[in-house]
Amino acid sequence: QVQLVESGGGLVQPGGSLRLSCVASGFTLDYYAIAWFRQAPGKEREGVTCMSSVEGLTNYADSVKGRFTISRDNAKNTAYLQMNSLKPEDTAVYYCAAEPFECTEEYEYNYWGQGTQVTVSS
């Protein structure tokens, strides 16, 4: 079965940190771009960050630059999103997604996880 499973979400105070994990099964991430999206209450889903496969190039939404870092461990078939200096506006359901080779538009991603809730609140 081809699947992506996110984990690591939870409740954190403003200024705190979380690391989300995205484990792939049924395929390997070596030649896939991996992306993180999020959807806040009442808002459309937006791209957070993406890393290409072979090149390892990354991009980030302006709202998370300098605070979030995407990484991968191909040996573990896992991608990560390290989130630091979290703000209440980061509250959302976070999704990982994968597509062969290149970062691309949201609708082109082949595989999606089920999402994990991140809540930033005092």
Short mmCIF file of C-alpha atoms in Angstrom, two decimals:
data_model
loop_
_atom_site.label_atom_id
_atom_site.label_comp_id
_atom_site.label_asym_id
_atom_site.label_seq_id
_atom_site.Cartn_x
_atom_site.Cartn_y
_atom_site.Cartn_z
CA GLN A 1 0.00 0.00 0.00
CA VAL A 2 1.30 3.44 -0.94
CA GLN A 3 0.98 5.76 2.01
CA LEU A 4 2.34 8.84 3.76
CA VAL A 5 1.75 9.18 7.49
CA GLU A 6 2.41 12.39 9.41
CA SER A 7 3.04 12.54 13.13
CA GLY A 8 4.43 14.92 15.72
CA GLY A 9 1.67 17.48 15.92
CA GLY A 10 0.27 18.72 19.17
CA LEU A 11 -0.25 21.70 21.43
CA VAL A 12 2.67 24.05 21.93
CA GLN A 13 3.09 27.49 23.46
CA PRO A 14 4.05 30.49 21.34
CA GLY A 15 7.80 30.51 20.82
CA GLY A 16 8.01 26.76 21.19
CA SER A 17 9.11 24.10 18.74
CA LEU A 18 7.77 20.94 17.15
CA ARG A 19 9.19 18.47 14.69
CA LEU A 20 6.76 16.80 12.32
CA SER A 21 7.59 13.50 10.67
CA CYS A 22 6.30 12.05 7.42
CA VAL A 23 6.95 8.35 6.90
CA ALA A 24 6.51 6.87 3.43
CA SER A 25 5.47 3.27 2.85
CA GLY A 26 4.90 1.37 -0.37
CA PHE A 27 7.45 3.54 -2.19
CA THR A 28 10.79 5.21 -1.49
CA LEU A 29 11.36 8.93 -1.21
CA ASP A 30 14.75 8.97 -2.96
CA TYR A 31 13.41 10.33 -6.24
CA TYR A 32 10.46 12.27 -4.90
CA ALA A 33 10.05 15.88 -4.00
CA ILE A 34 8.52 16.21 -0.57
CA ALA A 35 6.34 19.13 0.41
CA TRP A 36 4.51 20.35 3.47
CA PHE A 37 1.18 22.13 3.28
CA ARG A 38 -1.08 23.47 5.97
CA GLN A 39 -4.69 24.49 6.32
CA ALA A 40 -5.81 26.83 9.07
CA PRO A 41 -9.44 27.11 10.18
CA GLY A 42 -11.46 29.08 7.65
CA LYS A 43 -8.58 29.35 5.19
CA GLU A 44 -7.47 27.59 2.04
CA ARG A 45 -4.66 25.07 2.13
CA GLU A 46 -1.31 26.72 1.48
CA GLY A 47 2.18 25.54 0.68
CA VAL A 48 4.68 25.77 3.52
CA THR A 49 7.87 24.31 2.09
CA CYS A 50 9.21 21.83 -0.43
CA MET A 51 12.45 19.97 -1.10
CA SER A 52 13.31 18.52 -4.50
CA SER A 53 14.60 14.96 -4.73
CA VAL A 54 18.03 14.75 -6.38
CA GLU A 55 18.96 18.42 -6.24
CA GLY A 56 17.85 18.92 -2.65
CA LEU A 57 16.70 22.44 -3.41
CA THR A 58 14.24 23.97 -0.99
CA ASN A 59 11.73 26.77 -0.90
CA TYR A 60 9.68 28.24 1.91
CA ALA A 61 6.64 30.41 2.28
CA ASP A 62 7.56 33.90 3.40
CA SER A 63 5.58 33.41 6.58
CA VAL A 64 7.87 30.59 7.79
CA LYS A 65 11.29 31.55 6.43
CA GLY A 66 13.92 31.47 9.13
CA ARG A 67 11.68 29.49 11.47
CA PHE A 68 10.86 26.23 9.66
CA THR A 69 13.28 23.75 8.12
CA ILE A 70 12.47 20.83 5.84
CA SER A 71 14.76 17.80 5.77
CA ARG A 72 14.75 14.16 4.80
CA ASP A 73 16.40 10.91 5.76
CA ASN A 74 16.18 8.59 2.78
CA ALA A 75 17.55 5.66 4.77
CA LYS A 76 14.51 5.94 7.03
CA ASN A 77 12.17 6.86 4.17
CA THR A 78 11.11 9.82 6.25
CA ALA A 79 10.79 13.57 5.80
CA TYR A 80 10.69 16.12 8.59
CA LEU A 81 9.50 19.62 9.26
CA GLN A 82 11.30 21.33 12.11
CA MET A 83 9.21 24.25 13.36
CA ASN A 84 10.78 26.79 15.68
CA SER A 85 9.56 30.08 17.13
CA LEU A 86 5.99 29.00 16.61
CA LYS A 87 3.27 31.62 16.45
CA PRO A 88 -0.48 31.33 17.00
CA GLU A 89 -0.99 31.94 13.27
CA ASP A 90 0.91 28.70 12.59
CA THR A 91 -2.05 26.79 13.99
CA ALA A 92 -3.27 24.47 11.25
CA VAL A 93 -3.51 20.90 10.06
CA TYR A 94 -0.18 20.07 8.43
CA TYR A 95 0.05 17.68 5.49
CA CYS A 96 3.01 16.12 3.74
CA ALA A 97 2.88 15.33 0.04
CA ALA A 98 5.19 13.68 -2.50
CA GLU A 99 5.68 13.97 -6.26
CA PRO A 100 8.47 12.56 -8.46
CA PHE A 101 11.58 14.74 -8.72
CA GLU A 102 10.46 18.37 -8.63
CA CYS A 103 8.53 20.65 -6.34
CA THR A 104 5.38 21.67 -8.13
CA GLU A 105 1.83 22.95 -7.77
CA GLU A 106 -0.39 21.51 -5.06
CA TYR A 107 -2.73 19.67 -7.41
CA GLU A 108 0.11 17.72 -9.04
CA TYR A 109 1.27 15.86 -5.93
CA ASN A 110 0.68 12.12 -6.18
CA TYR A 111 0.66 11.14 -2.53
CA TRP A 112 -0.73 12.85 0.55
CA GLY A 113 -0.72 12.14 4.23
CA GLN A 114 -3.77 12.35 6.45
CA GLY A 115 -2.61 15.46 8.27
CA THR A 116 -1.52 16.23 11.81
CA GLN A 117 -2.89 19.03 13.97
CA VAL A 118 -0.57 21.74 15.23
CA THR A 119 -2.02 24.15 17.76
CA VAL A 120 0.00 27.11 19.03
CA SER A 121 -1.65 28.69 22.03
CA SER A 122 -0.97 29.93 25.53
#
